[in-house]
Short mmCIF file of C-alpha atoms in Angstrom, two decimals:
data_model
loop_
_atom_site.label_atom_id
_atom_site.label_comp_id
_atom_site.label_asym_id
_atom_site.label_seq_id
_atom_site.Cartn_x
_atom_site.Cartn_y
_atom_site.Cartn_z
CA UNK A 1 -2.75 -9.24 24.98
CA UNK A 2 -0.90 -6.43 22.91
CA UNK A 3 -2.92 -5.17 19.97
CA UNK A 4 -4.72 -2.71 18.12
CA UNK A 5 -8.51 -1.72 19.12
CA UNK A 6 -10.38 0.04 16.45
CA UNK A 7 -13.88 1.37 17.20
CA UNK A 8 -16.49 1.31 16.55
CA UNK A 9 -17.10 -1.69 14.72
CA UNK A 10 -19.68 -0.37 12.61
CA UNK A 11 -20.46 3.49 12.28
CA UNK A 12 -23.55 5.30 10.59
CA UNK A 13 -23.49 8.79 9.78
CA UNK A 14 -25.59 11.55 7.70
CA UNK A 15 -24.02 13.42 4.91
CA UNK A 16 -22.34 16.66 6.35
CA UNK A 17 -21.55 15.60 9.78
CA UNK A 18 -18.16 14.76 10.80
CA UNK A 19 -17.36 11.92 12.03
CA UNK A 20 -14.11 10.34 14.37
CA UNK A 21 -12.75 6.91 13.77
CA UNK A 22 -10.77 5.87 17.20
CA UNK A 23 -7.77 3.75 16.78
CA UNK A 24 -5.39 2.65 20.20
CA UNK A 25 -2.68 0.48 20.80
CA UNK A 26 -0.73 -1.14 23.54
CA UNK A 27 2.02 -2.22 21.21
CA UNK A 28 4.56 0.53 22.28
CA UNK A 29 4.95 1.09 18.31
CA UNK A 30 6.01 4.54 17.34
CA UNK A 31 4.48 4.45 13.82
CA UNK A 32 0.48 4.66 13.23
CA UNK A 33 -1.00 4.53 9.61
CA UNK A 34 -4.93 4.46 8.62
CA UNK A 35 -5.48 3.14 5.37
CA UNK A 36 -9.09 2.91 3.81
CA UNK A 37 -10.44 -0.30 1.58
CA UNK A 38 -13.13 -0.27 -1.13
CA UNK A 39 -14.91 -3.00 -2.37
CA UNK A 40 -12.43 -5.17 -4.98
CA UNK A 41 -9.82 -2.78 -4.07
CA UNK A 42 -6.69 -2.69 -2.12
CA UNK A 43 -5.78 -0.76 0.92
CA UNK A 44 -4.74 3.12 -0.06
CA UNK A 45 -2.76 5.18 2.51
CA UNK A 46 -5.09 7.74 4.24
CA UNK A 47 -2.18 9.78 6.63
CA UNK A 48 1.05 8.32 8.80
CA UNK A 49 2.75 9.58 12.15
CA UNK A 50 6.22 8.47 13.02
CA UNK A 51 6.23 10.04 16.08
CA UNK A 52 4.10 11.68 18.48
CA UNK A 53 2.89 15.39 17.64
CA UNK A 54 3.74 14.39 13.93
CA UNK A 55 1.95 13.29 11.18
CA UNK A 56 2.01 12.94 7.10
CA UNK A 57 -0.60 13.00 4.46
CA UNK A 58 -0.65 9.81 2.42
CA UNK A 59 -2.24 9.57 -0.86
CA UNK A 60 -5.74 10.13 -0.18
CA UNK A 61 -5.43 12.32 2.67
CA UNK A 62 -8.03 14.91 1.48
CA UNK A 63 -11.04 15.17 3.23
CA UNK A 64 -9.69 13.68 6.18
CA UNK A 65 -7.63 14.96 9.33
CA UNK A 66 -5.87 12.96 12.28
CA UNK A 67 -3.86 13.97 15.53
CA UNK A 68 -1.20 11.97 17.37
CA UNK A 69 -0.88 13.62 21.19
CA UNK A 70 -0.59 10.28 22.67
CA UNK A 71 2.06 7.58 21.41
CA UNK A 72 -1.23 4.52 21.89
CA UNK A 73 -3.59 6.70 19.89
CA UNK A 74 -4.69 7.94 16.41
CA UNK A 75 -7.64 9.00 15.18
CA UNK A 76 -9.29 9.67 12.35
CA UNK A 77 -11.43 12.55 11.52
CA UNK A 78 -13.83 11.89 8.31
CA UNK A 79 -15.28 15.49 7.32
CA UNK A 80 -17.79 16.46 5.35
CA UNK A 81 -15.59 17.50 2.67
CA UNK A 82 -14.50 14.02 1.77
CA UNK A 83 -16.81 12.83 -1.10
CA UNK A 84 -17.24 8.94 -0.85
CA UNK A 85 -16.78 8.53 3.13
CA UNK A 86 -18.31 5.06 2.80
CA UNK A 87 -15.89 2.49 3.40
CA UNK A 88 -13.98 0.45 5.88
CA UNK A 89 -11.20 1.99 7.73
CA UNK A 90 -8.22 -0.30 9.29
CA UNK A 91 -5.66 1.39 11.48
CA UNK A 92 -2.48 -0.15 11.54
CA UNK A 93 1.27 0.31 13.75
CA UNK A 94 4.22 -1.01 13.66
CA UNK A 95 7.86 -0.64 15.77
CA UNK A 96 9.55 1.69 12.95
CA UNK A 97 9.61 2.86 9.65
CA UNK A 98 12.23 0.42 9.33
CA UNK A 99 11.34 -2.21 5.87
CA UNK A 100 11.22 -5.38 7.71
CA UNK A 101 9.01 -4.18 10.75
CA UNK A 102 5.47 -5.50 9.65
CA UNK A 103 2.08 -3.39 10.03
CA UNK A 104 0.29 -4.82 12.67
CA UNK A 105 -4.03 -4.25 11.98
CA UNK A 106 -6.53 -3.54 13.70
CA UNK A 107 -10.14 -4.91 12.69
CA UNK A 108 -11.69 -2.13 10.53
CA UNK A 109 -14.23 0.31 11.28
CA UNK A 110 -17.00 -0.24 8.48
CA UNK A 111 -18.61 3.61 7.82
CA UNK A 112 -21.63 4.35 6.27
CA UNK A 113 -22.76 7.64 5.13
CA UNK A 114 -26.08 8.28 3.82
CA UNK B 1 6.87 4.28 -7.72
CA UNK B 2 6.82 1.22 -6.46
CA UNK B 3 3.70 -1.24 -6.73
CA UNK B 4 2.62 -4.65 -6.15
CA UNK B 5 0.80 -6.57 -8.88
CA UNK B 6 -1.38 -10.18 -7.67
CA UNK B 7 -3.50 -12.23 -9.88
CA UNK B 8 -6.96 -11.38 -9.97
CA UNK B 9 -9.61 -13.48 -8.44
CA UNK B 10 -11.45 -15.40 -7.39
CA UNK B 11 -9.28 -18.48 -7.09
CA UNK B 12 -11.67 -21.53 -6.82
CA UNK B 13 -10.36 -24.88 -5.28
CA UNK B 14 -11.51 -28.19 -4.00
CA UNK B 15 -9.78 -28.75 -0.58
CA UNK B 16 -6.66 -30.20 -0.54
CA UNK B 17 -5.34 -28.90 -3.51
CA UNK B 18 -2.10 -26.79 -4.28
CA UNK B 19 -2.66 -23.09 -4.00
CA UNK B 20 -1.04 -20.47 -5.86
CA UNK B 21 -1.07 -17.05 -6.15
CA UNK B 22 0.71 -14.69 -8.16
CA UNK B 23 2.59 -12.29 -6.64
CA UNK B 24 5.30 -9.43 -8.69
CA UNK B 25 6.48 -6.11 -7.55
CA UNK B 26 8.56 -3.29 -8.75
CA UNK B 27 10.76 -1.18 -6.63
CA UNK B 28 13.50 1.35 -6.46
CA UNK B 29 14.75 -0.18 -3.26
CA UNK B 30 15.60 -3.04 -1.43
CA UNK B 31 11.86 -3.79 -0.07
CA UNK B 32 10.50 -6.85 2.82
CA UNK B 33 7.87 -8.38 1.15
CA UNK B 34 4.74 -10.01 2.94
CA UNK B 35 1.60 -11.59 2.51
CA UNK B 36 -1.38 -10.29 4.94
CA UNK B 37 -4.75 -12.58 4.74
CA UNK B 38 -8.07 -11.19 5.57
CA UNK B 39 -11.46 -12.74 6.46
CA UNK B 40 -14.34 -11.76 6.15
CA UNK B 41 -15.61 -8.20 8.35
CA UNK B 42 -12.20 -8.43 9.73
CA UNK B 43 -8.59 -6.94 9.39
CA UNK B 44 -5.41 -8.05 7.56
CA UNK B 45 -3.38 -10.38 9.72
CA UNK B 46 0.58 -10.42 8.98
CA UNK B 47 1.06 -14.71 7.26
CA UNK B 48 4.52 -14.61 6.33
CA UNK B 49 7.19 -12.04 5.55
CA UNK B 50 10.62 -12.61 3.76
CA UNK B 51 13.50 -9.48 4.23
CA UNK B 52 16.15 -9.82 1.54
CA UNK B 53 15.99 -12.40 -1.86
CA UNK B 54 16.12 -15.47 -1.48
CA UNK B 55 14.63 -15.88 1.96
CA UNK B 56 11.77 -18.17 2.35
CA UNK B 57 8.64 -16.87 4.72
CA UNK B 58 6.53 -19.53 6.53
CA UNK B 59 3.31 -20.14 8.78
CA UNK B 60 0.43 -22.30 8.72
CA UNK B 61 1.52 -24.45 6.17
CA UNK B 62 1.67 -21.71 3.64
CA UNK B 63 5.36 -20.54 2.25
CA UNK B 64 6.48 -17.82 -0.01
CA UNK B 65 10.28 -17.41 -1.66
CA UNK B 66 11.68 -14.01 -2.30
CA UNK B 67 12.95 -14.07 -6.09
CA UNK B 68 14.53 -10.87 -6.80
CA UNK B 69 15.55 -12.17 -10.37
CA UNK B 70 12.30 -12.44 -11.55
CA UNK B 71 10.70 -9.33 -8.44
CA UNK B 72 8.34 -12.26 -7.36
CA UNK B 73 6.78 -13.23 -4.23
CA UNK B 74 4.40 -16.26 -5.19
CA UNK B 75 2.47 -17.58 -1.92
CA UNK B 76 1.96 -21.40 -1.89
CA UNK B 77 0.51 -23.88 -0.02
CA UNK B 78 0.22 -27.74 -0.48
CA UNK B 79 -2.81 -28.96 0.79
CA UNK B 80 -5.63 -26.20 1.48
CA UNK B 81 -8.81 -26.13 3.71
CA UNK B 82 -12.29 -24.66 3.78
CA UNK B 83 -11.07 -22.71 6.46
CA UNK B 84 -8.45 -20.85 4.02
CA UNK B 85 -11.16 -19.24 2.04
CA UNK B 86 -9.92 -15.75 2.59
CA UNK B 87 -8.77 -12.70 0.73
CA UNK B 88 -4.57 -12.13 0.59
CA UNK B 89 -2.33 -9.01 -0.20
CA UNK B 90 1.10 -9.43 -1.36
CA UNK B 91 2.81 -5.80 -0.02
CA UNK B 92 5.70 -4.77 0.08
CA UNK B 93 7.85 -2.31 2.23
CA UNK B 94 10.61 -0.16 0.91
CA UNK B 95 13.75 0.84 2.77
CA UNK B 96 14.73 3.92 1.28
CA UNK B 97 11.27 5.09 2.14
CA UNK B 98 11.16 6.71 5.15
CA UNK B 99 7.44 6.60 5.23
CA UNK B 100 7.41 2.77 5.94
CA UNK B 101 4.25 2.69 4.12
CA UNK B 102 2.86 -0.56 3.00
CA UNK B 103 2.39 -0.55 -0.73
CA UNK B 104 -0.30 -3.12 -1.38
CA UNK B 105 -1.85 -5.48 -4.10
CA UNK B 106 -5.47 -5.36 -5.39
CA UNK B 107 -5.99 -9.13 -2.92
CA UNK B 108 -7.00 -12.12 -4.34
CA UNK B 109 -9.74 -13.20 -2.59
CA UNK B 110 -9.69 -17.55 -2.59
CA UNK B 111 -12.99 -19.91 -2.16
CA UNK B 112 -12.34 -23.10 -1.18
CA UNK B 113 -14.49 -25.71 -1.44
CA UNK B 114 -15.20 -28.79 0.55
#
């Protein structure tokens, strides 16, 4: 089945490290967004790529960096720098950029920094 | 910029009741609206999507009209179940974005009761 598979599931780190969020799909979708939820919150853009060897900062992008050499993968890079790293992370594609092309979602990477 | 406002929750209902929630957005554009639903530890799963005003989006028994008159997106359904209890985004996606970002609501998470 086609999809996108986020993992881990659940990820522990200590303050200071870095840590790398995978994100793959078989989908054939050019565009790949990671978006971060908060408790009570909605989803807030984290960075985009359109294409492969491309990428955008969204609006919470510091703190974070991603890389797109592959067209199935996307991952996310939590540093050190980024000040409340504890949340859950959802990767999503879709075909285009195009309005009426839906995200598709992963299931969420829940990190935990202590 | 554009944005997405839902009603807050929690919505409360005994099964089989009539669900609403409120969905509104503003926009410079001509967005596709949607409605993801998310349960629990999991990611958001596309439920309906509508492309231009006036369409009507449909699945599971859940439906959702596209009023541009009054920038609404309400989601509906007739009869719900225990199995409903969920949190849902309205979003929407503008065209003349080239982003293709998902702009999201707060969620309204729903209980449902048997």
């Amino acid at each position: 089945d086609g999809g996108i598979t986020q993992s881990p599931k659940y990820l522990f780190r200590k303050e200071g490290q870095n840590v790398t969020l995978s994100c793959e799909q078989n989908l054939n979708h050019d565009a790949m967004y990671w978006y971060r939820q908060d408790p009570g919150q909605g989803l807030r853009l984290i960075y985009y790529s359109q294409i492969v060897n491309d990428f955008q900062k969204g609006d919470i992008a510091e703190g974070y960096s991603v890389s797109r050499e592959k067209k199935e993968s996307f991952p996310l890079t939590v540093t050190s720098a980024q000040k409340n790293p504890t949340a859950f992370y959802l990767c999503a594609s879709s075909a285009t950029t195009g309005h009426n092309s839906p995200l598709h979602f992963g299931n969420g990477t829940r990190l935990t920094v202590t | 910029g554009d944005s997405v406002t839902q009603m807050e929750g929690p919505v409360t209902l005994s099964e089989e009741a009539f669900l609403t929630i409120n969905c509104t957005y503003t926009a410079t554009g001509y967005p596709s609206l949607f409605w993801y639903v998310q349960y629990p530890g999991e990611g958001l799963q596309l439920l309906l999507k509508a492309t231009k005003a006036d369409d009507k989006g449909s699945n599971k028994g859940f439906e959702a009209t596209y009023r541009k008159e009054t920038t609404s997106f309400h989601l509906e359904k007739g009869s719900v179940q225990v199995s409903d209890s969920a949190v849902y985004f309205c979003a929407l996606r503008d065209g003349s974005s080239n982003t293709g970002k998902l702009i999201f609501g707060q969620g309204t998470t729903l209980q449902v009761k048997p």
